[in-house]
Short mmCIF file of C-alpha atoms in Angstrom, two decimals:
data_model
loop_
_atom_site.label_atom_id
_atom_site.label_comp_id
_atom_site.label_asym_id
_atom_site.label_seq_id
_atom_site.Cartn_x
_atom_site.Cartn_y
_atom_site.Cartn_z
CA UNK A 462 -11.59 -28.97 12.15
CA UNK A 463 -10.48 -25.42 12.53
CA UNK A 464 -6.85 -24.33 12.71
CA UNK A 465 -5.54 -20.97 13.82
CA UNK A 466 -2.18 -19.73 12.74
CA UNK A 467 -0.42 -16.46 12.13
CA UNK A 468 2.56 -15.41 10.09
CA UNK A 469 4.70 -12.26 10.18
CA UNK A 470 5.97 -12.76 6.62
CA UNK A 471 5.17 -10.13 4.03
CA UNK A 472 6.51 -12.08 1.07
CA UNK A 473 6.00 -15.71 0.22
CA UNK A 474 9.40 -17.30 0.68
CA UNK A 475 10.63 -20.76 1.56
CA UNK A 476 11.75 -19.57 4.97
CA UNK A 477 10.53 -20.83 8.35
CA UNK A 478 7.42 -19.12 9.65
CA UNK A 479 6.12 -19.20 13.19
CA UNK A 480 2.48 -19.26 14.18
CA UNK A 481 1.39 -17.73 17.45
CA UNK A 482 -1.33 -19.18 19.59
CA UNK A 483 -1.97 -22.04 21.97
CA UNK A 484 -3.68 -25.39 21.70
CA UNK A 485 -7.11 -25.49 23.20
CA UNK A 486 -10.23 -27.63 23.25
CA UNK A 487 -13.68 -26.52 24.20
CA UNK A 488 -17.19 -27.95 24.03
CA UNK A 489 -19.38 -26.81 21.17
CA UNK A 490 -22.96 -25.80 21.56
CA UNK A 491 -24.49 -29.17 20.72
CA UNK A 492 -24.11 -32.33 22.84
CA UNK A 493 -20.78 -34.09 22.62
CA UNK A 494 -19.60 -32.10 19.59
CA UNK A 495 -16.13 -30.72 20.19
CA UNK A 496 -14.45 -27.86 18.32
CA UNK A 497 -10.69 -28.17 18.30
CA UNK A 498 -7.97 -25.73 17.34
CA UNK A 499 -4.24 -26.10 17.10
CA UNK A 500 -0.96 -24.40 16.28
CA UNK A 501 0.99 -24.67 13.05
CA UNK A 502 4.62 -23.59 13.21
CA UNK A 503 5.56 -24.17 9.55
CA UNK A 504 3.20 -22.10 7.43
CA UNK A 505 5.51 -22.66 4.47
CA UNK A 506 3.90 -26.09 4.24
CA UNK A 507 0.82 -24.28 2.92
CA UNK A 508 2.78 -22.74 0.05
CA UNK A 509 3.09 -24.29 -3.37
CA UNK A 510 6.50 -26.04 -3.42
CA UNK A 511 7.06 -24.87 -7.00
CA UNK A 512 6.20 -21.13 -7.01
CA UNK A 513 6.32 -20.66 -3.20
CA UNK A 514 3.06 -18.68 -3.26
CA UNK A 515 0.14 -19.47 -0.99
CA UNK A 516 -1.79 -22.55 -2.08
CA UNK A 517 -5.26 -21.80 -3.38
CA UNK A 518 -8.04 -24.15 -4.39
CA UNK A 519 -7.89 -26.22 -6.55
CA UNK A 520 -4.77 -28.05 -5.35
CA UNK A 521 -3.49 -31.05 -7.30
CA UNK A 522 -1.29 -34.01 -6.46
CA UNK A 523 0.59 -36.73 -8.32
CA UNK A 524 0.41 -40.45 -7.47
CA UNK A 525 3.34 -40.01 -5.08
CA UNK A 526 1.49 -37.31 -3.14
CA UNK A 527 3.51 -34.29 -4.32
CA UNK A 528 1.29 -31.21 -4.54
CA UNK A 529 1.13 -28.13 -6.75
CA UNK A 530 -1.19 -25.23 -7.42
CA UNK A 531 -3.22 -25.20 -10.62
CA UNK A 532 -1.04 -22.48 -12.22
CA UNK A 533 2.14 -24.47 -11.69
CA UNK A 534 0.57 -27.65 -13.07
CA UNK A 535 0.16 -25.79 -16.35
CA UNK A 536 3.65 -24.31 -16.21
CA UNK A 537 5.31 -27.71 -15.71
CA UNK A 538 3.08 -29.20 -18.42
CA UNK A 539 1.43 -31.56 -15.95
CA UNK A 540 4.71 -33.30 -15.14
CA UNK A 541 5.61 -33.40 -11.45
CA UNK A 542 9.06 -31.77 -11.02
CA UNK A 543 9.78 -34.00 -8.01
CA UNK A 544 9.15 -37.41 -9.54
CA UNK A 545 8.10 -36.77 -13.18
CA UNK A 546 4.72 -38.50 -12.70
CA UNK A 547 1.61 -36.79 -14.15
CA UNK A 548 0.15 -34.03 -11.99
CA UNK A 549 -2.93 -31.90 -12.53
CA UNK A 550 -5.60 -34.58 -12.92
CA UNK A 551 -6.32 -35.46 -9.31
CA UNK A 552 -7.25 -33.01 -6.58
CA UNK A 553 -5.67 -33.11 -3.13
CA UNK A 554 -8.91 -32.79 -1.18
CA UNK A 555 -7.33 -33.11 2.25
CA UNK A 556 -4.84 -30.31 1.50
CA UNK A 557 -7.67 -28.12 0.25
CA UNK A 558 -9.51 -28.67 3.55
CA UNK A 559 -6.39 -27.80 5.53
CA UNK A 560 -5.85 -24.55 3.60
CA UNK A 561 -9.49 -23.56 4.11
CA UNK A 562 -9.29 -24.31 7.84
CA UNK A 563 -6.20 -22.22 8.62
CA UNK A 564 -7.02 -18.66 9.70
CA UNK A 565 -4.34 -15.97 9.88
CA UNK A 566 -4.46 -12.37 11.13
CA UNK A 567 -3.67 -9.34 9.03
CA UNK A 568 0.11 -8.69 8.81
CA UNK A 569 -0.69 -5.31 10.43
CA UNK A 570 -2.26 -6.90 13.52
CA UNK A 571 0.42 -5.41 15.79
CA UNK A 572 -0.53 -1.96 14.49
CA UNK A 573 -4.18 -2.41 15.40
CA UNK A 574 -5.89 -4.34 12.58
CA UNK A 575 -8.24 -7.04 13.88
CA UNK A 576 -9.16 -8.64 10.53
CA UNK A 577 -8.55 -12.37 9.99
CA UNK A 578 -8.51 -14.34 6.76
CA UNK A 579 -8.06 -17.75 5.23
CA UNK A 580 -4.39 -18.40 4.58
CA UNK A 581 -3.13 -16.55 1.51
CA UNK A 582 -5.93 -13.99 1.39
CA UNK A 583 -4.37 -11.72 4.00
CA UNK A 584 -1.87 -10.31 1.50
CA UNK A 585 -4.62 -8.95 -0.75
CA UNK A 586 -6.16 -7.22 2.28
CA UNK A 587 -2.79 -5.83 3.39
CA UNK A 588 -2.59 -3.65 0.27
CA UNK A 589 -5.78 -1.84 1.33
CA UNK A 590 -5.46 -2.06 5.11
CA UNK A 591 -6.01 1.17 7.04
CA UNK A 592 -3.20 0.16 9.40
CA UNK A 593 -0.54 -0.29 6.71
CA UNK A 594 2.78 1.37 7.55
CA UNK A 595 3.40 4.81 6.07
CA UNK A 596 6.82 6.43 6.07
CA UNK A 597 7.80 10.01 6.84
CA UNK A 598 8.55 11.99 3.64
CA UNK A 599 11.08 14.24 5.38
CA UNK A 600 14.57 13.43 4.01
CA UNK A 601 16.69 11.78 6.69
CA UNK A 602 13.75 10.85 8.94
CA UNK A 603 13.12 7.13 9.51
CA UNK A 604 9.77 7.42 11.31
CA UNK A 605 7.04 5.02 10.22
CA UNK A 606 3.58 4.30 11.58
CA UNK A 607 -0.11 4.25 10.76
CA UNK A 608 -1.12 7.24 8.66
CA UNK A 609 -2.73 9.29 11.46
CA UNK A 610 0.33 8.86 13.69
CA UNK A 611 2.53 9.90 10.77
CA UNK A 612 0.53 13.09 10.20
CA UNK A 613 0.85 14.03 13.89
CA UNK A 614 4.57 13.19 13.84
CA UNK A 615 5.22 15.38 10.81
CA UNK A 616 3.40 18.36 12.28
CA UNK A 617 5.18 18.02 15.62
CA UNK A 618 8.68 17.46 14.24
CA UNK A 619 8.98 18.91 10.74
CA UNK A 620 6.46 21.73 10.42
CA UNK A 621 8.20 25.13 10.16
CA UNK A 622 4.98 27.16 10.45
CA UNK A 623 5.42 28.69 6.98
CA UNK A 624 2.14 29.26 5.18
CA UNK A 625 3.49 27.98 1.86
CA UNK A 626 3.62 24.37 3.06
CA UNK A 627 -0.07 24.25 4.02
CA UNK A 628 -3.10 23.60 1.86
CA UNK A 629 -6.82 24.06 2.29
CA UNK A 630 -9.13 21.78 0.33
CA UNK A 631 -10.92 23.56 -2.48
CA UNK A 632 -8.63 26.60 -2.36
CA UNK A 633 -5.80 27.29 -4.81
CA UNK A 634 -2.42 27.93 -3.19
CA UNK A 635 1.20 28.27 -4.20
CA UNK A 636 3.39 25.20 -4.53
CA UNK A 637 6.87 26.62 -4.86
CA UNK A 638 9.26 23.75 -5.22
CA UNK A 639 13.03 24.18 -4.88
CA UNK A 640 14.50 22.30 -7.82
CA UNK A 641 17.52 21.22 -5.75
CA UNK A 642 15.28 19.82 -3.00
CA UNK A 643 13.25 17.75 -5.47
CA UNK A 644 10.42 17.50 -2.95
CA UNK A 645 7.82 19.74 -1.30
CA UNK A 646 5.57 18.44 1.47
CA UNK A 647 2.18 20.09 1.96
CA UNK A 648 -0.01 19.42 4.98
CA UNK A 649 -3.66 20.16 5.52
CA UNK A 650 -4.34 22.05 8.77
CA UNK A 651 -2.42 21.11 11.92
CA UNK A 652 -1.99 17.36 11.66
CA UNK A 653 -3.99 16.61 8.54
CA UNK A 654 -3.09 14.58 5.43
CA UNK A 655 0.32 14.94 3.81
CA UNK A 656 0.63 15.64 0.08
CA UNK A 657 4.02 15.33 -1.60
CA UNK A 658 4.98 17.33 -4.70
CA UNK A 659 8.12 16.07 -6.45
CA UNK A 660 10.14 17.07 -9.49
CA UNK A 661 12.38 14.84 -11.58
CA UNK A 662 14.95 16.30 -13.97
CA UNK A 663 14.74 14.45 -17.28
CA UNK A 664 16.10 15.11 -20.80
CA UNK A 665 12.78 16.62 -21.94
CA UNK A 666 12.29 18.79 -18.85
CA UNK A 667 10.94 18.40 -15.34
CA UNK A 668 8.39 15.73 -14.44
CA UNK A 669 6.16 16.91 -11.59
CA UNK A 670 4.11 14.45 -9.53
CA UNK A 671 1.61 14.90 -6.71
CA UNK A 672 0.86 12.05 -4.26
CA UNK A 673 -0.83 11.66 -0.90
CA UNK A 674 0.98 9.74 1.84
CA UNK A 675 -1.74 7.27 2.84
CA UNK A 676 -2.71 3.61 2.58
CA UNK A 677 -5.00 2.59 -0.28
CA UNK A 678 -7.88 1.99 2.13
CA UNK A 679 -11.38 3.15 1.20
CA UNK A 680 -12.06 6.69 2.42
CA UNK A 681 -8.45 7.47 3.40
CA UNK A 682 -6.48 10.19 1.61
CA UNK A 683 -8.84 10.38 -1.34
CA UNK A 684 -8.21 13.65 -3.20
CA UNK A 685 -8.25 15.13 -6.67
CA UNK A 686 -5.99 18.00 -7.72
CA UNK A 687 -5.40 20.69 -10.34
CA UNK A 688 -1.80 21.79 -10.94
CA UNK A 689 -0.73 24.76 -13.04
CA UNK A 690 2.50 26.47 -14.08
CA UNK A 691 2.77 29.93 -15.70
CA UNK A 692 5.56 31.26 -17.84
CA UNK A 693 5.73 34.22 -20.21
CA UNK A 694 2.02 34.84 -20.16
CA UNK A 695 1.24 31.20 -20.94
CA UNK A 696 -0.14 28.54 -18.59
CA UNK A 697 0.10 24.77 -18.62
CA UNK A 698 -2.16 22.68 -16.42
CA UNK A 699 -2.45 19.11 -15.27
CA UNK A 700 -5.13 17.46 -13.18
CA UNK A 701 -6.12 14.04 -11.86
CA UNK A 702 -9.58 13.04 -10.75
CA UNK A 703 -8.03 10.82 -8.11
CA UNK A 704 -4.64 11.53 -6.58
CA UNK A 705 -2.28 8.60 -6.26
CA UNK A 706 -1.73 7.30 -2.73
CA UNK A 707 1.68 6.05 -1.65
CA UNK A 708 3.02 4.73 1.62
CA UNK A 709 6.61 5.80 1.00
CA UNK A 710 8.25 8.47 -1.14
CA UNK A 711 10.13 7.14 -4.16
CA UNK A 712 12.75 9.00 -6.16
CA UNK A 713 12.44 6.76 -9.20
CA UNK A 714 11.39 8.49 -12.40
CA UNK A 715 7.61 8.17 -12.78
CA UNK A 716 6.15 6.42 -15.81
CA UNK A 717 2.70 8.02 -15.68
CA UNK A 718 0.53 10.66 -13.97
CA UNK A 719 3.00 13.56 -14.12
CA UNK A 720 3.08 17.06 -15.56
CA UNK A 721 5.95 17.73 -17.95
CA UNK A 722 7.46 21.22 -17.75
CA UNK A 723 9.79 21.53 -20.78
CA UNK A 724 13.03 23.42 -20.29
CA UNK A 725 12.06 25.97 -22.97
CA UNK A 726 8.88 26.72 -21.00
CA UNK A 727 10.57 27.05 -17.61
CA UNK A 728 11.38 30.46 -16.21
CA UNK A 729 14.93 30.99 -15.02
CA UNK A 730 15.29 30.46 -11.28
CA UNK A 731 15.85 27.95 -8.52
CA UNK A 732 12.17 27.16 -8.05
CA UNK A 733 9.22 25.82 -9.95
CA UNK A 734 6.53 28.32 -8.95
CA UNK A 735 3.30 26.39 -9.39
CA UNK A 736 -0.25 26.67 -8.11
CA UNK A 737 -2.22 23.71 -6.83
CA UNK A 738 -5.84 23.18 -5.86
CA UNK A 739 -6.57 20.02 -3.90
CA UNK A 740 -10.12 18.77 -3.41
CA UNK A 741 -11.36 16.02 -1.17
CA UNK A 742 -13.39 13.38 -2.94
CA UNK A 743 -16.95 12.78 -1.83
CA UNK A 744 -17.93 10.00 0.57
CA UNK A 745 -14.62 10.24 2.38
CA UNK A 746 -14.89 7.91 5.36
CA UNK A 747 -11.98 9.61 7.09
CA UNK A 748 -13.97 12.83 7.47
CA UNK A 749 -16.90 10.90 8.88
CA UNK A 750 -14.67 9.13 11.42
CA UNK A 751 -13.10 12.40 12.57
CA UNK A 752 -16.57 13.93 12.97
CA UNK A 753 -17.69 10.95 15.05
CA UNK A 754 -14.64 11.27 17.28
CA UNK A 755 -15.36 14.97 17.88
CA UNK A 756 -18.95 14.16 18.82
#
């Protein structure tokens, strides 16, 4: 038996979920064998009733038929929270078959992703999906879309044609960041990738981060960078072999991967006048796709 269902939820919650599709029956390739599919409107039934996360094999049940995932069986010390009977010794084989049979699309299906997965596995894919939503880094702009649409949007609506907010891979350029703005957006070429440079004022000095606005999909927005700041004839540098990729700008103080510019090292002024060299990592699938499209 094969079931098809879809869910628009991004977090596992005990809220009603609706599956889209229609019931159908069609003859299989061999004799009288029939392949059937159906519609499930309550996908929450496939979540563990204790932790509310997607059920994964093995699934256990007590003598009264209450089910739980293996992790929760350990957490409740093998005592069913619904009826107090032992749970964790006997598998619920029928529930395991149901979970394996249900196929759901990627949560980004409406944005163009055609991938489908067994129930519960779509969330792991979503984190690395090429069609994951990315948000415009321009303060006050609420545009969101797939990364290529975002790059085109930014160039068309927020580019001011100043050379200082552009970068060329492999070439060092100025990254002059207004301290009051807290953010500087660099874009490669006309509608290329967006790189965000941010500063955070902390007791020790300024934390400076560099991130690419892109999903964590293989071959998308994969860069390394070298950042430097000069003051009084001295230079401090910071570099990462792989730039962090983010889908949305955050103004929370970073815990790692930042350059610290101490106040005693900072030159007086309203800007942090830095230099940055961004390099594209090898085997970047995005470049190959663009080349194919041009051909």
